[in-house]
Coordinates of C-alpha atoms in Angstrom, one line a residue:
Chain A
M1300 CA -22.7 -45.9 -25.4
D1301 CA -19.3 -46.4 -23.6
F1302 CA -16.9 -49.0 -24.3
F1303 CA -14.6 -50.2 -21.6
P1304 CA -11.9 -48.6 -20.9
L1305 CA -12.9 -45.8 -22.9
Y1306 CA -15.3 -43.0 -22.1
Q1307 CA -17.6 -40.9 -24.2
D1308 CA -16.1 -37.4 -24.6
I1309 CA -18.2 -35.0 -22.9
V1310 CA -18.4 -31.9 -24.9
S1311 CA -18.0 -29.4 -21.9
S1312 CA -18.2 -25.8 -22.0
R1313 CA -15.4 -23.2 -21.8
S1314 CA -15.7 -22.8 -18.1
Y1315 CA -15.1 -26.4 -17.5
Y1316 CA -11.9 -26.0 -15.5
E1317 CA -13.6 -22.9 -14.0
E1318 CA -16.3 -25.4 -12.4
A1319 CA -13.9 -27.7 -11.2
D1320 CA -12.3 -24.6 -9.2
Y1321 CA -15.7 -23.9 -8.1
I1322 CA -16.5 -27.5 -7.0
N1323 CA -13.2 -28.7 -5.6
K1324 CA -10.8 -26.0 -4.6
D1325 CA -7.3 -27.0 -4.7
L1326 CA -4.8 -25.1 -2.5
D1327 CA -1.6 -24.2 -4.3
D1328 CA 1.2 -26.1 -2.5
V1329 CA 3.6 -23.1 -2.6
P1330 CA 2.3 -19.8 -0.9
E1331 CA 2.0 -17.0 -2.9
E1332 CA 5.0 -14.9 -1.7
F1333 CA 7.4 -17.4 -2.7
K1334 CA 6.3 -17.1 -6.2
L1335 CA 7.1 -13.2 -6.2
P1336 CA 9.9 -12.4 -8.6
Y1337 CA 12.8 -10.0 -7.1
I1338 CA 15.7 -8.3 -8.3
I1339 CA 19.4 -8.2 -7.8
W1340 CA 21.0 -5.1 -8.5
S1341 CA 25.0 -4.8 -9.3
S1342 CA 26.7 -3.7 -6.3
D1343 CA 27.7 -0.2 -8.3
V1344 CA 24.0 0.6 -8.9
E1345 CA 22.8 -0.5 -5.7
D1346 CA 24.6 2.2 -3.5
K1347 CA 23.5 4.7 -5.9
L1348 CA 19.8 3.7 -5.7
N1349 CA 17.6 5.6 -3.6
E1350 CA 14.0 4.8 -4.2
V1351 CA 13.9 4.2 -7.9
L1352 CA 16.1 4.1 -11.1
D1353 CA 15.2 7.4 -12.9
V1354 CA 15.9 6.9 -16.9
S1355 CA 14.8 8.8 -20.0
N1356 CA 14.0 5.6 -21.8
I1357 CA 13.5 2.0 -21.1
I1358 CA 13.8 -0.5 -23.8
F1359 CA 12.5 -4.0 -23.6
G1360 CA 13.6 -6.7 -26.0
L1361 CA 11.2 -9.7 -25.7
K1362 CA 11.5 -13.1 -27.3
Q1363 CA 14.2 -14.3 -29.5
A1364 CA 14.1 -11.5 -32.1
G1365 CA 13.3 -8.7 -29.8
T1366 CA 16.5 -9.9 -27.4
A1367 CA 18.5 -10.1 -30.7
Y1368 CA 17.7 -6.6 -32.0
V1369 CA 18.0 -4.9 -28.8
N1370 CA 21.4 -6.7 -28.0
A1371 CA 22.6 -5.8 -31.9
C1372 CA 21.7 -2.0 -31.1
F1373 CA 23.3 -1.9 -27.8
P1374 CA 26.5 -3.8 -27.9
N1375 CA 28.2 -1.6 -25.5
K1376 CA 25.7 -2.0 -23.0
K1377 CA 26.2 -2.9 -19.3
T1378 CA 24.3 -5.1 -17.0
I1379 CA 23.1 -3.5 -14.0
G1380 CA 20.9 -5.9 -12.5
T1381 CA 18.9 -9.3 -13.0
L1382 CA 15.2 -10.1 -12.4
I1383 CA 14.9 -13.4 -10.8
L1384 CA 11.6 -15.2 -11.6
P1385 CA 11.2 -18.3 -9.2
E1386 CA 9.5 -20.7 -11.6
I1387 CA 12.6 -20.6 -14.2
N1388 CA 14.8 -23.1 -14.5
M1389 CA 18.2 -21.8 -15.0
S1390 CA 20.4 -24.7 -14.6
K1391 CA 21.3 -25.1 -17.9
N1392 CA 22.2 -21.3 -18.5
C1393 CA 25.7 -20.5 -19.5
L1394 CA 28.2 -17.5 -18.3
N1395 CA 27.9 -15.8 -21.5
L1396 CA 25.0 -13.3 -20.4
E1397 CA 24.2 -12.6 -24.0
N1398 CA 23.6 -16.3 -25.3
S1399 CA 20.0 -16.1 -26.4
S1400 CA 19.2 -19.6 -25.4
N1401 CA 19.9 -18.2 -21.7
K1402 CA 16.8 -18.6 -19.6
L1403 CA 17.2 -15.1 -17.5
C1404 CA 16.0 -11.6 -17.4
N1405 CA 18.9 -8.9 -17.4
I1406 CA 17.6 -5.5 -17.2
Y1407 CA 17.3 -4.2 -21.1
L1408 CA 17.7 -7.8 -22.2
V1409 CA 14.9 -10.2 -21.3
N1410 CA 14.4 -13.7 -22.9
E1411 CA 10.7 -14.6 -22.4
K1412 CA 11.1 -18.0 -24.0
K1413 CA 9.3 -19.7 -21.0
T1414 CA 7.7 -17.1 -19.1
N1415 CA 4.2 -18.1 -18.4
I1416 CA 1.7 -15.5 -19.3
K1417 CA -0.2 -15.9 -16.0
R1418 CA 3.0 -14.5 -14.5
A1419 CA 3.3 -11.7 -16.8
Y1420 CA 1.7 -9.3 -14.5
S1421 CA 4.1 -9.9 -11.3
W1422 CA 7.1 -9.7 -13.6
S1423 CA 6.1 -6.2 -15.5
R1424 CA 5.0 -4.9 -12.2
H1425 CA 7.7 -5.6 -10.1
L1426 CA 10.4 -4.6 -12.9
L1427 CA 8.4 -1.3 -13.5
S1428 CA 8.3 -0.5 -9.6
Y1429 CA 11.9 0.4 -9.8
V1430 CA 12.3 2.4 -12.3
K1431 CA 10.8 5.9 -13.3
T1432 CA 10.8 6.8 -16.9
K1433 CA 9.5 8.9 -19.8
N1434 CA 9.4 6.6 -22.7
V1435 CA 9.1 2.8 -23.0
I1436 CA 10.0 1.0 -26.2
I1437 CA 9.4 -2.7 -26.2
Y1438 CA 10.4 -5.1 -29.4
D1439 CA 8.3 -8.2 -29.5
T1440 CA 7.0 -10.5 -32.0
L1441 CA 3.8 -12.1 -33.4
D1442 CA 3.4 -16.0 -34.7
A1443 CA 1.8 -15.7 -38.1
T1444 CA -0.9 -17.8 -36.9
E1445 CA -1.9 -15.5 -35.0
I1446 CA -2.6 -12.5 -37.3
K1447 CA -6.3 -12.1 -38.4
T1448 CA -6.2 -10.4 -41.7
D1449 CA -8.3 -10.5 -45.2
I1450 CA -5.9 -12.9 -46.7
S1451 CA -8.1 -13.1 -49.8
S1452 CA -6.7 -9.9 -51.0
E1453 CA -3.8 -9.5 -49.1
G1454 CA -2.2 -12.6 -48.9
L1455 CA -0.6 -14.4 -46.3
P1456 CA 1.6 -12.1 -44.3
H1457 CA 5.4 -12.7 -44.4
P1458 CA 8.3 -11.4 -43.0
P1459 CA 9.7 -8.8 -42.9
Y1460 CA 6.4 -7.5 -41.4
L1461 CA 6.3 -5.0 -39.0
R1462 CA 3.3 -3.4 -36.6
R1463 CA 3.1 -0.9 -33.7
L1464 CA 0.7 -0.1 -30.8
N1465 CA 1.3 2.9 -28.8
T1466 CA -0.2 4.3 -25.7
S1467 CA -2.8 6.9 -26.1
N1468 CA -0.5 9.8 -25.1
F1469 CA 2.4 9.0 -27.6
S1470 CA 2.1 10.6 -31.4
I1471 CA 4.5 8.9 -33.3
N1472 CA 5.2 10.0 -37.1
D1473 CA 6.9 7.0 -39.0
D1474 CA 5.6 4.7 -41.6
I1475 CA 4.6 1.7 -39.3
K1476 CA 1.1 0.7 -39.5
V1477 CA -0.7 0.1 -36.5
L1478 CA -1.6 -3.5 -35.7
E1479 CA -5.0 -3.8 -37.0
T1480 CA -8.3 -4.5 -35.1
P1481 CA -9.2 -7.2 -34.0
N1482 CA -5.7 -8.6 -33.7
F1483 CA -4.4 -8.5 -30.0
V1484 CA -1.0 -9.0 -28.1
Q1485 CA -0.7 -10.8 -24.7
G1486 CA 1.9 -11.8 -22.4
C1487 CA 4.6 -9.3 -20.8
S1488 CA 4.7 -6.9 -23.6
A1489 CA 0.8 -6.5 -23.0
S1490 CA 1.2 -6.2 -19.1
I1491 CA 3.8 -3.4 -19.8
M1492 CA 1.8 -1.7 -22.1
S1493 CA -1.1 -1.8 -19.8
W1494 CA 0.7 -0.3 -17.2
C1495 CA 2.1 2.3 -19.1
E1496 CA -1.4 3.2 -20.7
I1497 CA -2.8 3.4 -17.3
N1498 CA -0.3 5.5 -15.7
N1499 CA 0.2 8.1 -18.5
V1500 CA 3.5 6.8 -19.6
R1501 CA 4.7 7.0 -23.1
A1502 CA 5.2 3.7 -24.4
V1503 CA 5.4 1.9 -28.0
L1504 CA 5.2 -1.5 -29.0
Y1505 CA 7.1 -2.8 -32.2
L1506 CA 5.9 -6.3 -33.3
S1507 CA 7.6 -8.0 -36.0
L1508 CA 6.4 -11.8 -37.5
N1509 CA 7.8 -15.2 -36.8
E1510 CA 8.5 -17.8 -39.7
N1511 CA 6.1 -20.5 -39.6
I1512 CA 8.3 -23.6 -40.5
Y1513 CA 6.7 -26.9 -40.1
G1514 CA 4.4 -25.8 -37.8
K1515 CA 7.0 -24.2 -35.5
S1516 CA 7.3 -20.7 -34.9
E1517 CA 10.8 -19.3 -35.4
S1518 CA 12.7 -16.0 -36.0
T1519 CA 14.8 -15.7 -38.9
V1520 CA 16.7 -12.6 -40.1
E1521 CA 14.0 -11.3 -42.2
T1522 CA 11.9 -11.5 -38.7
I1523 CA 14.7 -8.9 -37.2
E1524 CA 15.4 -6.9 -40.2
A1525 CA 11.7 -5.5 -39.9
F1526 CA 12.7 -3.8 -37.0
E1527 CA 15.2 -1.6 -38.8
K1528 CA 12.4 0.6 -39.6
T1529 CA 12.5 1.5 -35.8
L1530 CA 15.7 3.1 -35.7
K1531 CA 14.4 6.5 -36.6
T1532 CA 12.3 6.5 -33.3
L1533 CA 14.9 5.5 -31.3
I1534 CA 17.0 8.3 -32.4
Q1535 CA 14.1 10.7 -32.3
E1536 CA 13.3 9.6 -28.4
E1537 CA 17.0 10.1 -27.9
A1538 CA 17.3 6.3 -26.9
I1539 CA 20.5 6.0 -29.4
S1540 CA 22.6 9.4 -30.0
S1541 CA 22.2 10.8 -33.3
R1542 CA 25.9 11.6 -33.8
N1543 CA 27.1 8.3 -33.2
P1544 CA 24.5 5.3 -34.5
L1545 CA 25.4 2.2 -35.6
S1546 CA 24.6 1.7 -39.3
S1547 CA 21.9 -0.9 -40.0
E1548 CA 24.4 -3.0 -41.8
Q1549 CA 26.7 -3.1 -38.8
I1550 CA 23.6 -4.1 -36.6
K1551 CA 22.8 -7.0 -39.1
V1552 CA 26.2 -8.2 -38.9
I1553 CA 25.6 -8.6 -34.8
Y1554 CA 22.3 -10.5 -35.1
K1555 CA 23.1 -12.5 -38.4
Q1556 CA 25.2 -15.0 -36.7
Y1557 CA 22.6 -15.8 -34.3
F1558 CA 19.9 -16.5 -37.2
V1559 CA 19.2 -18.0 -40.3
T1560 CA 17.6 -16.2 -43.7
K1561 CA 14.3 -17.2 -45.0
S1562 CA 16.2 -18.5 -48.0
K1563 CA 17.9 -21.1 -46.2
T1564 CA 14.6 -22.5 -44.8
A1565 CA 12.6 -22.2 -48.2
N1566 CA 12.7 -26.0 -48.9
K1567 CA 10.9 -26.5 -45.6
S1568 CA 8.6 -23.6 -45.9
L1569 CA 5.4 -25.7 -47.2
L1570 CA 3.0 -23.4 -46.0
Y1571 CA 3.7 -20.6 -48.3
T1572 CA 2.8 -20.6 -52.3
Chain B
M5 CA -6.4 -6.3 -5.5
L6 CA -8.4 -4.4 -8.2
T7 CA -7.4 -0.8 -8.6
F8 CA -9.6 1.8 -10.5
I9 CA -7.8 4.8 -12.4
P10 CA -10.2 7.1 -13.6
K11 CA -9.1 9.1 -17.0
S12 CA -7.5 12.8 -15.7
D13 CA -10.7 14.5 -17.2
F14 CA -13.3 12.3 -15.5
N15 CA -15.0 12.9 -12.0
V16 CA -15.6 9.6 -10.3
S17 CA -18.8 11.0 -8.7
N18 CA -20.4 11.0 -12.2
L19 CA -20.6 7.2 -11.8
N20 CA -23.0 7.5 -8.9
N21 CA -26.6 6.9 -9.4
S22 CA -25.7 5.4 -13.0
I23 CA -26.8 1.9 -14.3
L24 CA -23.9 -0.3 -14.3
I25 CA -23.8 -3.0 -16.7
L26 CA -20.8 -5.6 -16.8
P27 CA -20.4 -9.2 -18.4
G28 CA -19.8 -12.4 -16.3
L29 CA -16.2 -13.9 -16.0
N30 CA -15.3 -16.9 -18.0
N31 CA -18.9 -17.5 -19.6
I32 CA -19.3 -19.6 -22.3
A33 CA -19.3 -18.2 -25.7
N34 CA -18.3 -15.0 -24.2
I35 CA -21.9 -13.8 -24.6
G36 CA -21.7 -11.3 -21.9
Q37 CA -18.7 -9.5 -23.5
L38 CA -20.3 -9.7 -27.0
T39 CA -23.5 -7.8 -25.9
I40 CA -21.5 -5.4 -24.1
D41 CA -19.3 -4.6 -27.2
L42 CA -22.6 -4.3 -29.1
L43 CA -24.0 -1.9 -26.4
I44 CA -20.7 0.4 -26.2
T45 CA -20.9 0.6 -30.2
S46 CA -24.6 1.3 -30.7
L47 CA -25.1 3.4 -27.6
N48 CA -21.9 5.6 -28.2
L49 CA -20.3 5.0 -25.0
K50 CA -16.8 6.8 -24.2
R51 CA -14.2 5.6 -22.2
V52 CA -13.9 6.9 -18.7
G53 CA -11.3 4.8 -16.6
Y54 CA -9.2 1.7 -16.4
F55 CA -8.8 -1.3 -13.9
D56 CA -5.5 -2.9 -13.0
S57 CA -6.4 -6.6 -11.7
P58 CA -3.5 -9.1 -11.3
Y59 CA -6.1 -11.9 -11.8
L60 CA -6.9 -11.1 -15.5
L61 CA -4.5 -12.3 -18.3
P62 CA -3.0 -9.2 -19.8
I63 CA -4.2 -8.4 -23.3
I64 CA -3.7 -5.2 -25.2
G65 CA -5.1 -4.0 -29.0
N66 CA -5.9 -1.4 -31.2
D67 CA -9.2 0.4 -30.8
P68 CA -12.3 -2.1 -31.1
Y69 CA -14.9 0.2 -32.1
G70 CA -13.7 2.6 -34.4
N71 CA -10.3 3.3 -36.3
N72 CA -8.6 5.7 -34.0
S73 CA -4.6 4.6 -33.9
N74 CA -4.1 6.5 -30.7
F75 CA -6.4 4.2 -28.6
L76 CA -4.9 1.5 -26.9
A77 CA -7.4 -1.2 -25.3
T78 CA -6.5 -2.8 -22.2
N79 CA -8.2 -6.1 -20.5
I80 CA -10.7 -4.4 -18.3
E81 CA -12.0 -1.0 -18.9
I82 CA -15.0 1.3 -18.1
Y83 CA -17.2 3.3 -20.3
Q84 CA -20.1 5.8 -19.8
S85 CA -22.7 7.4 -21.7
E86 CA -22.8 10.9 -22.7
D87 CA -25.9 11.5 -20.2
K88 CA -24.1 9.5 -17.6
T89 CA -27.1 7.4 -17.0
I90 CA -25.2 4.2 -18.1
S91 CA -21.8 2.8 -17.0
I92 CA -20.4 -0.2 -18.6
I93 CA -17.6 -2.5 -17.6
Q94 CA -16.0 -4.2 -20.4
I95 CA -13.5 -7.3 -19.2
R96 CA -11.9 -8.8 -22.6
S97 CA -9.6 -11.5 -20.9
P98 CA -10.2 -14.6 -18.9
V99 CA -10.0 -14.9 -15.2
I100 CA -6.4 -16.6 -14.1
S101 CA -7.0 -20.0 -12.8
K102 CA -7.7 -20.2 -9.2
H103 CA -8.3 -16.6 -8.8
G104 CA -11.8 -16.1 -9.7
E105 CA -13.6 -15.6 -6.3
T106 CA -10.6 -13.3 -5.6
M107 CA -11.5 -11.5 -8.6
V108 CA -15.2 -11.7 -7.9
K109 CA -14.7 -10.2 -4.6
D110 CA -12.7 -7.4 -5.6
L111 CA -15.2 -6.5 -8.1
Y112 CA -18.1 -6.4 -5.7
E113 CA -15.9 -4.3 -2.9
W114 CA -15.4 -1.8 -6.0
I115 CA -19.1 -1.9 -6.9
K116 CA -19.9 -1.4 -3.1
S117 CA -17.7 1.8 -3.0
I118 CA -19.8 3.5 -5.8
K119 CA -23.7 4.4 -5.4
F120 CA -24.9 2.6 -8.6
K121 CA -28.6 2.7 -9.3
Y122 CA -28.5 -0.8 -10.0
V123 CA -26.4 -3.6 -11.8
L124 CA -27.3 -5.6 -14.6
L125 CA -24.9 -8.8 -15.0
L126 CA -25.0 -10.4 -18.4
S127 CA -23.8 -13.9 -18.8
G128 CA -24.3 -16.8 -21.1
A129 CA -25.2 -20.4 -19.9
D130 CA -24.8 -23.7 -21.4
A131 CA -27.8 -25.0 -23.1
S132 CA -26.5 -28.5 -23.8
R133 CA -26.3 -29.3 -20.2
G134 CA -30.1 -27.8 -19.4
N135 CA -33.1 -30.5 -18.8
D136 CA -35.7 -30.4 -21.3
K137 CA -37.7 -28.2 -19.4
L138 CA -35.0 -25.3 -19.9
L139 CA -34.4 -25.9 -23.4
E140 CA -38.2 -25.5 -24.5
S141 CA -38.5 -22.5 -22.5
N142 CA -37.1 -18.8 -23.3
R143 CA -33.4 -18.7 -23.5
L144 CA -33.2 -15.5 -21.2
K145 CA -33.6 -16.2 -17.8
I146 CA -33.0 -13.6 -14.8
M147 CA -32.4 -13.5 -11.1
R148 CA -32.9 -10.8 -8.9
T149 CA -31.2 -9.9 -5.8
D150 CA -33.5 -8.9 -2.6
A151 CA -32.1 -5.6 -2.6
L152 CA -33.3 -4.9 -6.3
K153 CA -36.6 -5.8 -5.3
Q154 CA -37.0 -2.7 -3.5
I155 CA -36.5 -0.6 -6.4
S156 CA -40.1 -0.3 -7.6
D157 CA -39.7 1.6 -10.8
F158 CA -37.2 -0.7 -12.0
N159 CA -39.4 -3.9 -10.9
Q160 CA -42.7 -2.3 -12.6
Q161 CA -40.5 -2.4 -15.8
I162 CA -39.7 -6.1 -15.3
E163 CA -43.8 -6.8 -14.8
T164 CA -44.5 -5.1 -17.9
L165 CA -42.0 -6.9 -19.8
E166 CA -43.6 -10.2 -18.1
W167 CA -40.3 -11.5 -16.8
N168 CA -41.6 -13.3 -13.8
K169 CA -42.2 -16.3 -16.2
I170 CA -38.4 -16.5 -17.0
E171 CA -37.4 -15.7 -13.5
L172 CA -35.4 -18.5 -11.4
H173 CA -35.0 -18.5 -7.8
P174 CA -31.9 -19.7 -5.8
D175 CA -34.3 -22.2 -3.7
D176 CA -35.4 -24.1 -6.8
L177 CA -32.1 -24.3 -8.0
K178 CA -31.1 -25.7 -4.4
E179 CA -33.9 -28.3 -4.5
N180 CA -32.9 -29.6 -7.8
N181 CA -29.1 -29.6 -7.1
N182 CA -28.4 -33.3 -7.0
Y183 CA -27.7 -32.5 -10.8
D184 CA -30.8 -33.2 -12.0
T185 CA -31.3 -30.0 -13.7
Y186 CA -27.6 -30.3 -14.7
T187 CA -25.1 -32.8 -15.8
S188 CA -21.8 -32.6 -14.0
A189 CA -19.3 -33.0 -16.6
I190 CA -16.7 -34.0 -14.0
E191 CA -18.5 -36.8 -12.4
M192 CA -19.3 -38.5 -16.1
D193 CA -15.7 -37.9 -17.0
N194 CA -14.5 -39.9 -14.1
G195 CA -16.7 -42.9 -15.1
F196 CA -19.1 -42.4 -12.0
D197 CA -22.5 -42.2 -11.7
I198 CA -24.0 -39.1 -11.5
T199 CA -24.6 -38.7 -7.6
P200 CA -24.1 -35.7 -5.7
P201 CA -21.0 -35.7 -3.5
S202 CA -22.7 -34.9 -0.3
E203 CA -19.4 -33.1 1.2
N204 CA -19.5 -30.4 -1.5
I205 CA -23.3 -29.6 -0.7
E206 CA -22.5 -28.9 2.7
N207 CA -19.4 -27.0 2.1
N208 CA -20.8 -25.0 -0.9
P209 CA -24.5 -25.1 -1.1
S210 CA -24.6 -22.9 -4.1
P211 CA -25.9 -24.6 -7.2
L212 CA -23.8 -25.1 -10.0
I213 CA -25.0 -23.2 -13.5
P214 CA -22.7 -24.6 -16.1
G215 CA -21.1 -22.0 -18.4
C216 CA -21.9 -19.2 -16.3
G217 CA -18.0 -19.3 -15.0
F218 CA -18.2 -17.1 -11.9
A219 CA -21.3 -14.9 -13.0
Y220 CA -23.5 -17.0 -10.5
K221 CA -20.7 -16.6 -7.5
F222 CA -20.7 -13.0 -8.2
Y223 CA -24.7 -12.8 -8.0
E224 CA -24.5 -14.5 -4.7
T225 CA -22.0 -12.1 -3.4
C226 CA -24.0 -9.3 -4.3
H227 CA -27.2 -11.0 -2.9
E228 CA -25.6 -11.1 0.5
G229 CA -24.1 -7.5 0.3
Q230 CA -27.4 -5.8 -0.4
I231 CA -26.4 -4.7 -4.0
P232 CA -29.4 -4.4 -6.3
L233 CA -28.4 -6.6 -9.1
L234 CA -30.3 -8.4 -12.1
F235 CA -28.6 -11.5 -13.6
M236 CA -29.4 -12.2 -17.3
M237 CA -28.4 -15.4 -18.3
W238 CA -28.5 -16.5 -21.9
F239 CA -28.6 -20.2 -22.8
T240 CA -26.5 -21.0 -25.7
V241 CA -24.0 -23.2 -27.3
E242 CA -20.7 -22.2 -28.4
G243 CA -20.4 -21.3 -32.4
D244 CA -21.5 -18.3 -34.0
N245 CA -23.0 -16.3 -31.2
V246 CA -23.4 -13.0 -32.8
A247 CA -27.0 -13.4 -33.1
D248 CA -27.0 -14.5 -29.3
A249 CA -25.2 -11.0 -28.5
V250 CA -27.7 -8.9 -30.8
L251 CA -30.8 -10.7 -28.8
L252 CA -29.7 -10.1 -25.5
A253 CA -28.5 -6.5 -26.0
K254 CA -32.3 -6.3 -27.2
E255 CA -33.5 -7.7 -24.1
V256 CA -31.1 -5.4 -22.0
G257 CA -32.8 -2.4 -24.1
N258 CA -36.0 -3.7 -23.2
A259 CA -34.8 -3.8 -19.4
L260 CA -33.4 0.0 -19.5
N261 CA -36.5 1.1 -21.8
K262 CA -34.5 1.8 -24.9
K263 CA -36.1 -0.1 -27.5
D264 CA -35.4 2.1 -30.8
V265 CA -31.6 1.1 -30.7
K266 CA -30.0 0.9 -34.0
W267 CA -27.4 -2.0 -33.2
I268 CA -24.3 -1.4 -35.0
Y269 CA -21.5 -4.1 -34.8
P270 CA -18.3 -3.0 -33.6
Q271 CA -14.8 -3.1 -35.8
S272 CA -13.4 -6.1 -33.4
W273 CA -16.3 -8.4 -34.9
K274 CA -14.5 -8.1 -38.5
F275 CA -12.8 -11.2 -38.5
L276 CA -14.7 -13.1 -35.9
F277 CA -14.1 -16.6 -37.8
G278 CA -11.0 -15.5 -39.8
G279 CA -10.9 -13.8 -43.2
L280 CA -11.8 -15.1 -46.4
A281 CA -9.9 -18.0 -48.1
L282 CA -7.0 -17.3 -50.6
A283 CA -8.3 -16.8 -53.9
S284 CA -5.4 -19.0 -55.4
L285 CA -7.2 -22.0 -53.6
Y286 CA -10.0 -22.0 -56.0
T287 CA -8.2 -21.2 -59.3
S288 CA -6.2 -24.1 -61.8

């Protein structure tokens, strides 16, 4: 029975919105070619760029924690280009390229905060079409609510918590656990790893856990600390020089200035006993 | 554009003359996908290739069928049995909105390029929006393309199963296309009476089967393209659909004349509804 102006909710099938597409085809206002991402290279790189950028390693830092860790591991990096995503509003970006709140995508440094997962394919394929590499290393995070595990015996997962996924052709000897089935990863890191698996490029994805604070997923110092175990892999794959690596303490000093520790959020962590 | 990338040690000609099984896109309760998982695990199929598509949401994960830590699962892959008689495409993520028809067309083009013996399309359909006649009958319904009706040995198999009693015909559905057979959530949400918009019937004469996602569209495309295809739809509602997947897998086994299969649940079904609750919740 309906009560004006309220109407009874219909329990629709999951394909409800696909049925809407099926019946009423809506045309997108913006043509597809205007939604494609594009790269602007710095002038000194563009002159030397023949077809593709040939490197031994590509390292992606995704979302807050991944960005911060990669930024801290490579403090003396040089920006060589920017990937422009037409849908991202950059009007509030500041001039400091390393500010983690900036919405942009510099090569080696990505803040994927607002990138829609539907655009992950375009973003990743466009970037990867310009580079040729031996190895890909990705740093990303998971939300605590996304983890499926036997909490009755293992308890709720807490940072520091690190898992990895690697392509079939990449055997890694570290003590980092593989992300257990049936957990899965979406978005840009999934798109990049899929490309690597399909094209037989060695790749590894490291996933740290965000804290759940008042229902919001936040990166803390503990989230980023979990990535320290991966330093051995970076040295092994020669992404960092073994002769002069930054120590973990030096790296911690760099990213700690932007993030809080879990202890400072303890009085807000109502979800943990 | 859908691109097929076979594994380096796989010969693409091995796909010829095999039976292809694939799930419907965006179908209710992912019945197609659950059944495919069961078939891959129980028939011990091996991955032989990948697809790259811009129209599916990207996802990756660890081995869904075993404990191999050097196995990265992607969103759309193809598996084959050891005797090369059965090939299965598994699609693990939904189609991106407004790209369903393009994905259907891409899949159809690829299937047409390979000479499969015939195709089985598995999909769920929304039982809550069927009429009484549908709900009182067998939960499995089938539709065959004209090209499949030319394959005599498979049609004999269907006759022995008496599936002519559960067969739906496109013309029957079109006669009932005034939303008698199915209610339309879209019309009811607008608060209007359930009357068919006449312009939609002219522009889009295909009937709507709620819950099938793009499966019916794919069936239609294959029907017009002369692909021998059997569309198996399982009427269900969302919830714990493991039993539905097992029953549909048994029907697929009947169609393939494999009746003695021991059905093994894949690893990925371990925490389908989450793990057990924290023990500390029950202690004082």
